[in-house]
Amino acid sequence: MLEDLIILSTDCSDGMTAERSRHCAMEVVERALNFDGVKPSLVSRIAVEVGAEIIEGDYTPGADLNSVDLSQRYSTSRTPVREALMLLEKEGLVVIPPRRRPRVVGFEVKDVREIYRTRCALLEFIAADVARKATTEDIAALEKICDRMAFFFQREDYHAYLWSNVSFHDFNTDLSGNRTVKRIIDSLLLRTLPLRRLSLSTGDAVKHSLEDHLLLVRAFKDRDPNLAAAILRSNHMRSLVRLEQRLGGGKAALGPDVQMDPEAGDL
């Protein structure tokens, strides 16, 4: 199972290239849309590729998605494009207003608050569950991921660190064995990745994140579900407060120029 994790399925020892990051983003979208293992179709290809481009920041929040341009790009009619964008709308990456062009979703404070609180509650549950269930081998696997995270931190490769971070929590969710929670977390991952990329874009933020992950693994070793949940909660709420302050009360969309407070970190 460890070898199937996103970042660990790709050799990143020499750094995270744009191609490797795009591959990781496509895997996330494919899984969230439940395309993993499904025979590829044009609709699924468009949805996965456009979704990955949104995650990677090729489209800025609020940017129009021109179905005519996309249909030309994929040498098809607009019908498969519309179907693909509707799938991305269900996952919170795209908005399709009546009689207007589809656009990339933008984030306001109320949206960020809702997403972070939901994700926090789910990951608290997962962390407590892992503290109870994890075997010695499971914890060793998590330590291995933390070693990779530390390696990327030392190299200041924060992009690779982010995807290792994703793998850490992906493995935790698998250990919990709760399919319902996993499905929701996979969907939320699509919505949170743009935020988390910003929150893990500075050395101080990544340092705090790494420290929290090491504390979390220690709580797992100590079989302390309450402490594990508390570490998750503290980190997420600190990040949320910083985001709320930065976005100024709920009206500002989160665009590419927004910078996270370096003390916020992100699990």
PDB file of N, CA and C in Angstrom, residues 43-140:
ATOM      1  N   VAL A  43     -14.319  12.310 -21.822  1.00  0.00           N
ATOM      2  CA  VAL A  43     -14.832  13.135 -20.726  1.00  0.00           C
ATOM      3  C   VAL A  43     -13.921  13.034 -19.506  1.00  0.00           C
ATOM      4  N   SER A  44     -13.520  11.814 -19.161  1.00  0.00           N
ATOM      5  CA  SER A  44     -12.654  11.646 -17.993  1.00  0.00           C
ATOM      6  C   SER A  44     -11.293  12.291 -18.233  1.00  0.00           C
ATOM      7  N   ARG A  45     -10.782  12.165 -19.448  1.00  0.00           N
ATOM      8  CA  ARG A  45      -9.487  12.784 -19.758  1.00  0.00           C
ATOM      9  C   ARG A  45      -9.555  14.298 -19.601  1.00  0.00           C
ATOM     10  N   ILE A  46     -10.597  14.916 -20.143  1.00  0.00           N
ATOM     11  CA  ILE A  46     -10.736  16.369 -20.036  1.00  0.00           C
ATOM     12  C   ILE A  46     -10.870  16.782 -18.576  1.00  0.00           C
ATOM     13  N   ALA A  47     -11.719  16.071 -17.830  1.00  0.00           N
ATOM     14  CA  ALA A  47     -11.944  16.412 -16.422  1.00  0.00           C
ATOM     15  C   ALA A  47     -10.656  16.300 -15.614  1.00  0.00           C
ATOM     16  N   VAL A  48      -9.916  15.223 -15.818  1.00  0.00           N
ATOM     17  CA  VAL A  48      -8.684  15.005 -15.054  1.00  0.00           C
ATOM     18  C   VAL A  48      -7.625  16.044 -15.419  1.00  0.00           C
ATOM     19  N   GLU A  49      -7.453  16.302 -16.699  1.00  0.00           N
ATOM     20  CA  GLU A  49      -6.403  17.232 -17.116  1.00  0.00           C
ATOM     21  C   GLU A  49      -6.728  18.674 -16.735  1.00  0.00           C
ATOM     22  N   VAL A  50      -7.969  19.101 -16.962  1.00  0.00           N
ATOM     23  CA  VAL A  50      -8.346  20.471 -16.600  1.00  0.00           C
ATOM     24  C   VAL A  50      -8.345  20.634 -15.079  1.00  0.00           C
ATOM     25  N   GLY A  51      -8.839  19.622 -14.361  1.00  0.00           N
ATOM     26  CA  GLY A  51      -8.814  19.679 -12.900  1.00  0.00           C
ATOM     27  C   GLY A  51      -7.401  19.804 -12.365  1.00  0.00           C
ATOM     28  N   ALA A  52      -6.471  19.050 -12.953  1.00  0.00           N
ATOM     29  CA  ALA A  52      -5.069  19.128 -12.531  1.00  0.00           C
ATOM     30  C   ALA A  52      -4.486  20.506 -12.823  1.00  0.00           C
ATOM     31  N   GLU A  53      -4.865  21.085 -13.956  1.00  0.00           N
ATOM     32  CA  GLU A  53      -4.369  22.418 -14.304  1.00  0.00           C
ATOM     33  C   GLU A  53      -4.885  23.475 -13.328  1.00  0.00           C
ATOM     34  N   ILE A  54      -6.115  23.301 -12.860  1.00  0.00           N
ATOM     35  CA  ILE A  54      -6.651  24.227 -11.853  1.00  0.00           C
ATOM     36  C   ILE A  54      -5.861  24.095 -10.553  1.00  0.00           C
ATOM     37  N   ILE A  55      -5.629  22.859 -10.122  1.00  0.00           N
ATOM     38  CA  ILE A  55      -4.869  22.616  -8.894  1.00  0.00           C
ATOM     39  C   ILE A  55      -3.459  23.192  -8.997  1.00  0.00           C
ATOM     40  N   GLU A  56      -2.853  23.046 -10.172  1.00  0.00           N
ATOM     41  CA  GLU A  56      -1.475  23.498 -10.368  1.00  0.00           C
ATOM     42  C   GLU A  56      -1.361  25.005 -10.569  1.00  0.00           C
ATOM     43  N   GLY A  57      -2.504  25.695 -10.644  1.00  0.00           N
ATOM     44  CA  GLY A  57      -2.467  27.143 -10.769  1.00  0.00           C
ATOM     45  C   GLY A  57      -2.360  27.654 -12.185  1.00  0.00           C
ATOM     46  N   ASP A  58      -2.558  26.778 -13.179  1.00  0.00           N
ATOM     47  CA  ASP A  58      -2.543  27.232 -14.570  1.00  0.00           C
ATOM     48  C   ASP A  58      -3.719  28.165 -14.854  1.00  0.00           C
ATOM     49  N   TYR A  59      -4.809  27.936 -14.147  1.00  0.00           N
ATOM     50  CA  TYR A  59      -5.964  28.835 -14.192  1.00  0.00           C
ATOM     51  C   TYR A  59      -6.068  29.525 -12.835  1.00  0.00           C
ATOM     52  N   THR A  60      -6.195  30.825 -12.827  1.00  0.00           N
ATOM     53  CA  THR A  60      -6.328  31.555 -11.569  1.00  0.00           C
ATOM     54  C   THR A  60      -7.766  31.484 -11.067  1.00  0.00           C
ATOM     55  N   PRO A  61      -7.990  31.623  -9.761  1.00  0.00           N
ATOM     56  CA  PRO A  61      -9.355  31.640  -9.225  1.00  0.00           C
ATOM     57  C   PRO A  61     -10.201  32.705  -9.914  1.00  0.00           C
ATOM     58  N   GLY A  62     -11.388  32.309 -10.360  1.00  0.00           N
ATOM     59  CA  GLY A  62     -12.290  33.228 -11.042  1.00  0.00           C
ATOM     60  C   GLY A  62     -12.098  33.299 -12.542  1.00  0.00           C
ATOM     61  N   ALA A  63     -11.064  32.633 -13.068  1.00  0.00           N
ATOM     62  CA  ALA A  63     -10.788  32.686 -14.505  1.00  0.00           C
ATOM     63  C   ALA A  63     -11.862  31.938 -15.291  1.00  0.00           C
ATOM     64  N   ASP A  64     -12.212  32.475 -16.454  1.00  0.00           N
ATOM     65  CA  ASP A  64     -13.167  31.811 -17.336  1.00  0.00           C
ATOM     66  C   ASP A  64     -12.562  30.541 -17.916  1.00  0.00           C
ATOM     67  N   LEU A  65     -13.428  29.549 -18.140  1.00  0.00           N
ATOM     68  CA  LEU A  65     -13.054  28.326 -18.838  1.00  0.00           C
ATOM     69  C   LEU A  65     -13.846  28.307 -20.142  1.00  0.00           C
ATOM     70  N   ASN A  66     -13.185  28.607 -21.228  1.00  0.00           N
ATOM     71  CA  ASN A  66     -13.844  28.742 -22.524  1.00  0.00           C
ATOM     72  C   ASN A  66     -14.065  27.361 -23.137  1.00  0.00           C
ATOM     73  N   SER A  67     -15.320  26.941 -23.199  1.00  0.00           N
ATOM     74  CA  SER A  67     -15.627  25.603 -23.710  1.00  0.00           C
ATOM     75  C   SER A  67     -15.288  25.466 -25.188  1.00  0.00           C
ATOM     76  N   VAL A  68     -15.350  26.579 -25.934  1.00  0.00           N
ATOM     77  CA  VAL A  68     -14.974  26.533 -27.352  1.00  0.00           C
ATOM     78  C   VAL A  68     -13.481  26.251 -27.488  1.00  0.00           C
ATOM     79  N   ASP A  69     -12.673  26.970 -26.712  1.00  0.00           N
ATOM     80  CA  ASP A  69     -11.226  26.738 -26.750  1.00  0.00           C
ATOM     81  C   ASP A  69     -10.887  25.315 -26.321  1.00  0.00           C
ATOM     82  N   LEU A  70     -11.565  24.844 -25.288  1.00  0.00           N
ATOM     83  CA  LEU A  70     -11.295  23.487 -24.805  1.00  0.00           C
ATOM     84  C   LEU A  70     -11.729  22.441 -25.824  1.00  0.00           C
ATOM     85  N   SER A  71     -12.846  22.664 -26.486  1.00  0.00           N
ATOM     86  CA  SER A  71     -13.297  21.705 -27.500  1.00  0.00           C
ATOM     87  C   SER A  71     -12.312  21.651 -28.667  1.00  0.00           C
ATOM     88  N   GLN A  72     -11.736  22.797 -29.023  1.00  0.00           N
ATOM     89  CA  GLN A  72     -10.720  22.812 -30.076  1.00  0.00           C
ATOM     90  C   GLN A  72      -9.449  22.109 -29.616  1.00  0.00           C
ATOM     91  N   ARG A  73      -9.100  22.328 -28.385  1.00  0.00           N
ATOM     92  CA  ARG A  73      -7.895  21.688 -27.838  1.00  0.00           C
ATOM     93  C   ARG A  73      -8.005  20.171 -27.874  1.00  0.00           C
ATOM     94  N   TYR A  74      -9.185  19.654 -27.577  1.00  0.00           N
ATOM     95  CA  TYR A  74      -9.373  18.202 -27.530  1.00  0.00           C
ATOM     96  C   TYR A  74     -10.009  17.646 -28.806  1.00  0.00           C
ATOM     97  N   SER A  75     -10.142  18.492 -29.823  1.00  0.00           N
ATOM     98  CA  SER A  75     -10.686  18.076 -31.125  1.00  0.00           C
ATOM     99  C   SER A  75     -12.021  17.359 -30.975  1.00  0.00           C
ATOM    100  N   THR A  76     -12.930  18.013 -30.273  1.00  0.00           N
ATOM    101  CA  THR A  76     -14.231  17.412 -30.014  1.00  0.00           C
ATOM    102  C   THR A  76     -15.300  18.500 -30.009  1.00  0.00           C
ATOM    103  N   SER A  77     -16.539  18.089 -29.847  1.00  0.00           N
ATOM    104  CA  SER A  77     -17.624  19.054 -29.694  1.00  0.00           C
ATOM    105  C   SER A  77     -17.616  19.598 -28.271  1.00  0.00           C
ATOM    106  N   ARG A  78     -18.506  20.537 -28.008  1.00  0.00           N
ATOM    107  CA  ARG A  78     -18.551  21.117 -26.668  1.00  0.00           C
ATOM    108  C   ARG A  78     -19.257  20.214 -25.653  1.00  0.00           C
ATOM    109  N   THR A  79     -19.956  19.198 -26.131  1.00  0.00           N
ATOM    110  CA  THR A  79     -20.698  18.328 -25.208  1.00  0.00           C
ATOM    111  C   THR A  79     -19.781  17.604 -24.217  1.00  0.00           C
ATOM    112  N   PRO A  80     -18.724  16.907 -24.663  1.00  0.00           N
ATOM    113  CA  PRO A  80     -17.825  16.267 -23.688  1.00  0.00           C
ATOM    114  C   PRO A  80     -17.164  17.277 -22.747  1.00  0.00           C
ATOM    115  N   VAL A  81     -16.877  18.475 -23.260  1.00  0.00           N
ATOM    116  CA  VAL A  81     -16.274  19.514 -22.421  1.00  0.00           C
ATOM    117  C   VAL A  81     -17.239  19.927 -21.320  1.00  0.00           C
ATOM    118  N   ARG A  82     -18.503  20.150 -21.701  1.00  0.00           N
ATOM    119  CA  ARG A  82     -19.508  20.529 -20.697  1.00  0.00           C
ATOM    120  C   ARG A  82     -19.674  19.438 -19.649  1.00  0.00           C
ATOM    121  N   GLU A  83     -19.696  18.184 -20.094  1.00  0.00           N
ATOM    122  CA  GLU A  83     -19.846  17.071 -19.152  1.00  0.00           C
ATOM    123  C   GLU A  83     -18.662  17.011 -18.193  1.00  0.00           C
ATOM    124  N   ALA A  84     -17.466  17.241 -18.714  1.00  0.00           N
ATOM    125  CA  ALA A  84     -16.273  17.219 -17.862  1.00  0.00           C
ATOM    126  C   ALA A  84     -16.301  18.357 -16.848  1.00  0.00           C
ATOM    127  N   LEU A  85     -16.700  19.537 -17.292  1.00  0.00           N
ATOM    128  CA  LEU A  85     -16.753  20.685 -16.382  1.00  0.00           C
ATOM    129  C   LEU A  85     -17.837  20.511 -15.326  1.00  0.00           C
ATOM    130  N   MET A  86     -18.919  19.838 -15.685  1.00  0.00           N
ATOM    131  CA  MET A  86     -19.967  19.559 -14.697  1.00  0.00           C
ATOM    132  C   MET A  86     -19.442  18.628 -13.605  1.00  0.00           C
ATOM    133  N   LEU A  87     -18.590  17.672 -13.980  1.00  0.00           N
ATOM    134  CA  LEU A  87     -17.975  16.797 -12.977  1.00  0.00           C
ATOM    135  C   LEU A  87     -17.086  17.604 -12.035  1.00  0.00           C
ATOM    136  N   LEU A  88     -16.338  18.535 -12.595  1.00  0.00           N
ATOM    137  CA  LEU A  88     -15.464  19.369 -11.763  1.00  0.00           C
ATOM    138  C   LEU A  88     -16.270  20.327 -10.895  1.00  0.00           C
ATOM    139  N   GLU A  89     -17.439  20.734 -11.384  1.00  0.00           N
ATOM    140  CA  GLU A  89     -18.310  21.586 -10.568  1.00  0.00           C
ATOM    141  C   GLU A  89     -18.782  20.829  -9.327  1.00  0.00           C
ATOM    142  N   LYS A  90     -19.110  19.559  -9.489  1.00  0.00           N
ATOM    143  CA  LYS A  90     -19.560  18.760  -8.348  1.00  0.00           C
ATOM    144  C   LYS A  90     -18.478  18.635  -7.282  1.00  0.00           C
ATOM    145  N   GLU A  91     -17.225  18.715  -7.707  1.00  0.00           N
ATOM    146  CA  GLU A  91     -16.110  18.591  -6.760  1.00  0.00           C
ATOM    147  C   GLU A  91     -15.617  19.939  -6.251  1.00  0.00           C
ATOM    148  N   GLY A  92     -16.298  21.016  -6.633  1.00  0.00           N
ATOM    149  CA  GLY A  92     -15.966  22.321  -6.082  1.00  0.00           C
ATOM    150  C   GLY A  92     -14.815  23.046  -6.741  1.00  0.00           C
ATOM    151  N   LEU A  93     -14.389  22.601  -7.931  1.00  0.00           N
ATOM    152  CA  LEU A  93     -13.302  23.279  -8.631  1.00  0.00           C
ATOM    153  C   LEU A  93     -13.798  24.299  -9.644  1.00  0.00           C
ATOM    154  N   VAL A  94     -15.026  24.120 -10.106  1.00  0.00           N
ATOM    155  CA  VAL A  94     -15.575  24.937 -11.186  1.00  0.00           C
ATOM    156  C   VAL A  94     -16.962  25.423 -10.800  1.00  0.00           C
ATOM    157  N   VAL A  95     -17.317  26.616 -11.268  1.00  0.00           N
ATOM    158  CA  VAL A  95     -18.667  27.159 -11.121  1.00  0.00           C
ATOM    159  C   VAL A  95     -19.247  27.333 -12.526  1.00  0.00           C
ATOM    160  N   ILE A  96     -20.494  26.886 -12.722  1.00  0.00           N
ATOM    161  CA  ILE A  96     -21.149  27.029 -14.025  1.00  0.00           C
ATOM    162  C   ILE A  96     -22.413  27.862 -13.842  1.00  0.00           C
ATOM    163  N   PRO A  97     -22.320  29.194 -13.962  1.00  0.00           N
ATOM    164  CA  PRO A  97     -23.495  30.054 -13.799  1.00  0.00           C
ATOM    165  C   PRO A  97     -24.435  29.903 -15.003  1.00  0.00           C
ATOM    166  N   PRO A  98     -25.727  30.131 -14.814  1.00  0.00           N
ATOM    167  CA  PRO A  98     -26.674  30.065 -15.935  1.00  0.00           C
ATOM    168  C   PRO A  98     -26.322  31.091 -17.012  1.00  0.00           C
ATOM    169  N   ARG A  99     -26.290  30.637 -18.253  1.00  0.00           N
ATOM    170  CA  ARG A  99     -26.090  31.495 -19.427  1.00  0.00           C
ATOM    171  C   ARG A  99     -24.795  32.307 -19.371  1.00  0.00           C
ATOM    172  N   ARG A 100     -23.818  31.788 -18.648  1.00  0.00           N
ATOM    173  CA  ARG A 100     -22.504  32.434 -18.609  1.00  0.00           C
ATOM    174  C   ARG A 100     -21.423  31.364 -18.715  1.00  0.00           C
ATOM    175  N   ARG A 101     -20.220  31.808 -19.012  1.00  0.00           N
ATOM    176  CA  ARG A 101     -19.119  30.859 -19.133  1.00  0.00           C
ATOM    177  C   ARG A 101     -18.803  30.210 -17.789  1.00  0.00           C
ATOM    178  N   PRO A 102     -18.432  28.948 -17.820  1.00  0.00           N
ATOM    179  CA  PRO A 102     -17.918  28.325 -16.594  1.00  0.00           C
ATOM    180  C   PRO A 102     -16.647  29.053 -16.151  1.00  0.00           C
ATOM    181  N   ARG A 103     -16.375  29.002 -14.865  1.00  0.00           N
ATOM    182  CA  ARG A 103     -15.158  29.646 -14.363  1.00  0.00           C
ATOM    183  C   ARG A 103     -14.587  28.838 -13.201  1.00  0.00           C
ATOM    184  N   VAL A 104     -13.323  29.069 -12.961  1.00  0.00           N
ATOM    185  CA  VAL A 104     -12.651  28.441 -11.820  1.00  0.00           C
ATOM    186  C   VAL A 104     -13.206  29.052 -10.541  1.00  0.00           C
ATOM    187  N   VAL A 105     -13.459  28.216  -9.560  1.00  0.00           N
ATOM    188  CA  VAL A 105     -14.026  28.707  -8.308  1.00  0.00           C
ATOM    189  C   VAL A 105     -13.028  29.629  -7.601  1.00  0.00           C
ATOM    190  N   GLY A 106     -13.554  30.667  -6.956  1.00  0.00           N
ATOM    191  CA  GLY A 106     -12.737  31.530  -6.112  1.00  0.00           C
ATOM    192  C   GLY A 106     -13.101  31.288  -4.655  1.00  0.00           C
ATOM    193  N   PHE A 107     -12.181  31.572  -3.751  1.00  0.00           N
ATOM    194  CA  PHE A 107     -12.419  31.324  -2.333  1.00  0.00           C
ATOM    195  C   PHE A 107     -12.661  32.629  -1.585  1.00  0.00           C
ATOM    196  N   GLU A 108     -13.710  32.655  -0.777  1.00  0.00           N
ATOM    197  CA  GLU A 108     -13.937  33.734   0.170  1.00  0.00           C
ATOM    198  C   GLU A 108     -13.746  33.171   1.572  1.00  0.00           C
ATOM    199  N   VAL A 109     -13.672  34.057   2.546  1.00  0.00           N
ATOM    200  CA  VAL A 109     -13.414  33.622   3.918  1.00  0.00           C
ATOM    201  C   VAL A 109     -14.431  32.580   4.372  1.00  0.00           C
ATOM    202  N   LYS A 110     -15.696  32.805   4.065  1.00  0.00           N
ATOM    203  CA  LYS A 110     -16.723  31.854   4.509  1.00  0.00           C
ATOM    204  C   LYS A 110     -16.497  30.477   3.884  1.00  0.00           C
ATOM    205  N   ASP A 111     -16.005  30.446   2.638  1.00  0.00           N
ATOM    206  CA  ASP A 111     -15.722  29.173   1.985  1.00  0.00           C
ATOM    207  C   ASP A 111     -14.532  28.482   2.642  1.00  0.00           C
ATOM    208  N   VAL A 112     -13.481  29.264   2.882  1.00  0.00           N
ATOM    209  CA  VAL A 112     -12.281  28.709   3.509  1.00  0.00           C
ATOM    210  C   VAL A 112     -12.598  28.184   4.903  1.00  0.00           C
ATOM    211  N   ARG A 113     -13.393  28.941   5.657  1.00  0.00           N
ATOM    212  CA  ARG A 113     -13.776  28.536   7.010  1.00  0.00           C
ATOM    213  C   ARG A 113     -14.530  27.205   6.982  1.00  0.00           C
ATOM    214  N   GLU A 114     -15.471  27.095   6.070  1.00  0.00           N
ATOM    215  CA  GLU A 114     -16.277  25.877   5.966  1.00  0.00           C
ATOM    216  C   GLU A 114     -15.414  24.679   5.590  1.00  0.00           C
ATOM    217  N   ILE A 115     -14.546  24.867   4.609  1.00  0.00           N
ATOM    218  CA  ILE A 115     -13.695  23.775   4.140  1.00  0.00           C
ATOM    219  C   ILE A 115     -12.719  23.334   5.226  1.00  0.00           C
ATOM    220  N   TYR A 116     -12.050  24.293   5.865  1.00  0.00           N
ATOM    221  CA  TYR A 116     -11.042  23.948   6.865  1.00  0.00           C
ATOM    222  C   TYR A 116     -11.666  23.295   8.094  1.00  0.00           C
ATOM    223  N   ARG A 117     -12.809  23.783   8.524  1.00  0.00           N
ATOM    224  CA  ARG A 117     -13.444  23.182   9.699  1.00  0.00           C
ATOM    225  C   ARG A 117     -13.910  21.765   9.411  1.00  0.00           C
ATOM    226  N   THR A 118     -14.421  21.548   8.215  1.00  0.00           N
ATOM    227  CA  THR A 118     -14.857  20.200   7.842  1.00  0.00           C
ATOM    228  C   THR A 118     -13.669  19.259   7.751  1.00  0.00           C
ATOM    229  N   ARG A 119     -12.620  19.707   7.068  1.00  0.00           N
ATOM    230  CA  ARG A 119     -11.426  18.875   6.928  1.00  0.00           C
ATOM    231  C   ARG A 119     -10.796  18.598   8.286  1.00  0.00           C
ATOM    232  N   CYS A 120     -10.781  19.600   9.145  1.00  0.00           N
ATOM    233  CA  CYS A 120     -10.210  19.439  10.480  1.00  0.00           C
ATOM    234  C   CYS A 120     -10.946  18.359  11.262  1.00  0.00           C
ATOM    235  N   ALA A 121     -12.279  18.408  11.236  1.00  0.00           N
ATOM    236  CA  ALA A 121     -13.076  17.428  11.980  1.00  0.00           C
ATOM    237  C   ALA A 121     -12.809  16.012  11.480  1.00  0.00           C
ATOM    238  N   LEU A 122     -12.716  15.857  10.165  1.00  0.00           N
ATOM    239  CA  LEU A 122     -12.484  14.534   9.595  1.00  0.00           C
ATOM    240  C   LEU A 122     -11.083  14.022   9.920  1.00  0.00           C
ATOM    241  N   LEU A 123     -10.085  14.890   9.805  1.00  0.00           N
ATOM    242  CA  LEU A 123      -8.719  14.454  10.077  1.00  0.00           C
ATOM    243  C   LEU A 123      -8.470  14.219  11.563  1.00  0.00           C
ATOM    244  N   GLU A 124      -9.196  14.928  12.426  1.00  0.00           N
ATOM    245  CA  GLU A 124      -9.127  14.620  13.862  1.00  0.00           C
ATOM    246  C   GLU A 124      -9.606  13.194  14.112  1.00  0.00           C
ATOM    247  N   PHE A 125     -10.721  12.850  13.490  1.00  0.00           N
ATOM    248  CA  PHE A 125     -11.270  11.497  13.628  1.00  0.00           C
ATOM    249  C   PHE A 125     -10.262  10.463  13.128  1.00  0.00           C
ATOM    250  N   ILE A 126      -9.661  10.736  11.963  1.00  0.00           N
ATOM    251  CA  ILE A 126      -8.686   9.816  11.386  1.00  0.00           C
ATOM    252  C   ILE A 126      -7.472   9.672  12.304  1.00  0.00           C
ATOM    253  N   ALA A 127      -6.963  10.793  12.806  1.00  0.00           N
ATOM    254  CA  ALA A 127      -5.767  10.751  13.653  1.00  0.00           C
ATOM    255  C   ALA A 127      -6.008   9.931  14.916  1.00  0.00           C
ATOM    256  N   ALA A 128      -7.152  10.135  15.543  1.00  0.00           N
ATOM    257  CA  ALA A 128      -7.477   9.365  16.744  1.00  0.00           C
ATOM    258  C   ALA A 128      -7.588   7.880  16.416  1.00  0.00           C
ATOM    259  N   ASP A 129      -8.184   7.585  15.258  1.00  0.00           N
ATOM    260  CA  ASP A 129      -8.342   6.196  14.828  1.00  0.00           C
ATOM    261  C   ASP A 129      -6.985   5.541  14.584  1.00  0.00           C
ATOM    262  N   VAL A 130      -6.081   6.260  13.929  1.00  0.00           N
ATOM    263  CA  VAL A 130      -4.754   5.720  13.645  1.00  0.00           C
ATOM    264  C   VAL A 130      -3.987   5.478  14.940  1.00  0.00           C
ATOM    265  N   ALA A 131      -4.125   6.377  15.907  1.00  0.00           N
ATOM    266  CA  ALA A 131      -3.438   6.197  17.192  1.00  0.00           C
ATOM    267  C   ALA A 131      -3.872   4.898  17.866  1.00  0.00           C
ATOM    268  N   ARG A 132      -5.102   4.496  17.625  1.00  0.00           N
ATOM    269  CA  ARG A 132      -5.610   3.254  18.226  1.00  0.00           C
ATOM    270  C   ARG A 132      -5.226   2.019  17.405  1.00  0.00           C
ATOM    271  N   LYS A 133      -5.186   2.152  16.083  1.00  0.00           N
ATOM    272  CA  LYS A 133      -5.096   0.985  15.206  1.00  0.00           C
ATOM    273  C   LYS A 133      -3.710   0.711  14.629  1.00  0.00           C
ATOM    274  N   ALA A 134      -2.873   1.724  14.498  1.00  0.00           N
ATOM    275  CA  ALA A 134      -1.629   1.583  13.741  1.00  0.00           C
ATOM    276  C   ALA A 134      -0.709   0.528  14.347  1.00  0.00           C
ATOM    277  N   THR A 135      -0.155  -0.310  13.487  1.00  0.00           N
ATOM    278  CA  THR A 135       0.834  -1.295  13.916  1.00  0.00           C
ATOM    279  C   THR A 135       2.218  -0.647  13.936  1.00  0.00           C
ATOM    280  N   THR A 136       3.173  -1.377  14.461  1.00  0.00           N
ATOM    281  CA  THR A 136       4.552  -0.887  14.454  1.00  0.00           C
ATOM    282  C   THR A 136       5.024  -0.638  13.030  1.00  0.00           C
ATOM    283  N   GLU A 137       4.625  -1.522  12.113  1.00  0.00           N
ATOM    284  CA  GLU A 137       5.006  -1.368  10.704  1.00  0.00           C
ATOM    285  C   GLU A 137       4.348  -0.130  10.090  1.00  0.00           C
ATOM    286  N   ASP A 138       3.103   0.126  10.459  1.00  0.00           N
ATOM    287  CA  ASP A 138       2.410   1.314   9.952  1.00  0.00           C
ATOM    288  C   ASP A 138       3.129   2.593  10.381  1.00  0.00           C
ATOM    289  N   ILE A 139       3.486   2.645  11.652  1.00  0.00           N
ATOM    290  CA  ILE A 139       4.159   3.838  12.175  1.00  0.00           C
ATOM    291  C   ILE A 139       5.528   4.009  11.522  1.00  0.00           C
ATOM    292  N   ALA A 140       6.209   2.888  11.271  1.00  0.00           N
ATOM    293  CA  ALA A 140       7.499   2.963  10.576  1.00  0.00           C
ATOM    294  C   ALA A 140       7.323   3.539   9.170  1.00  0.00           C
TER     295      ALA A 140
END
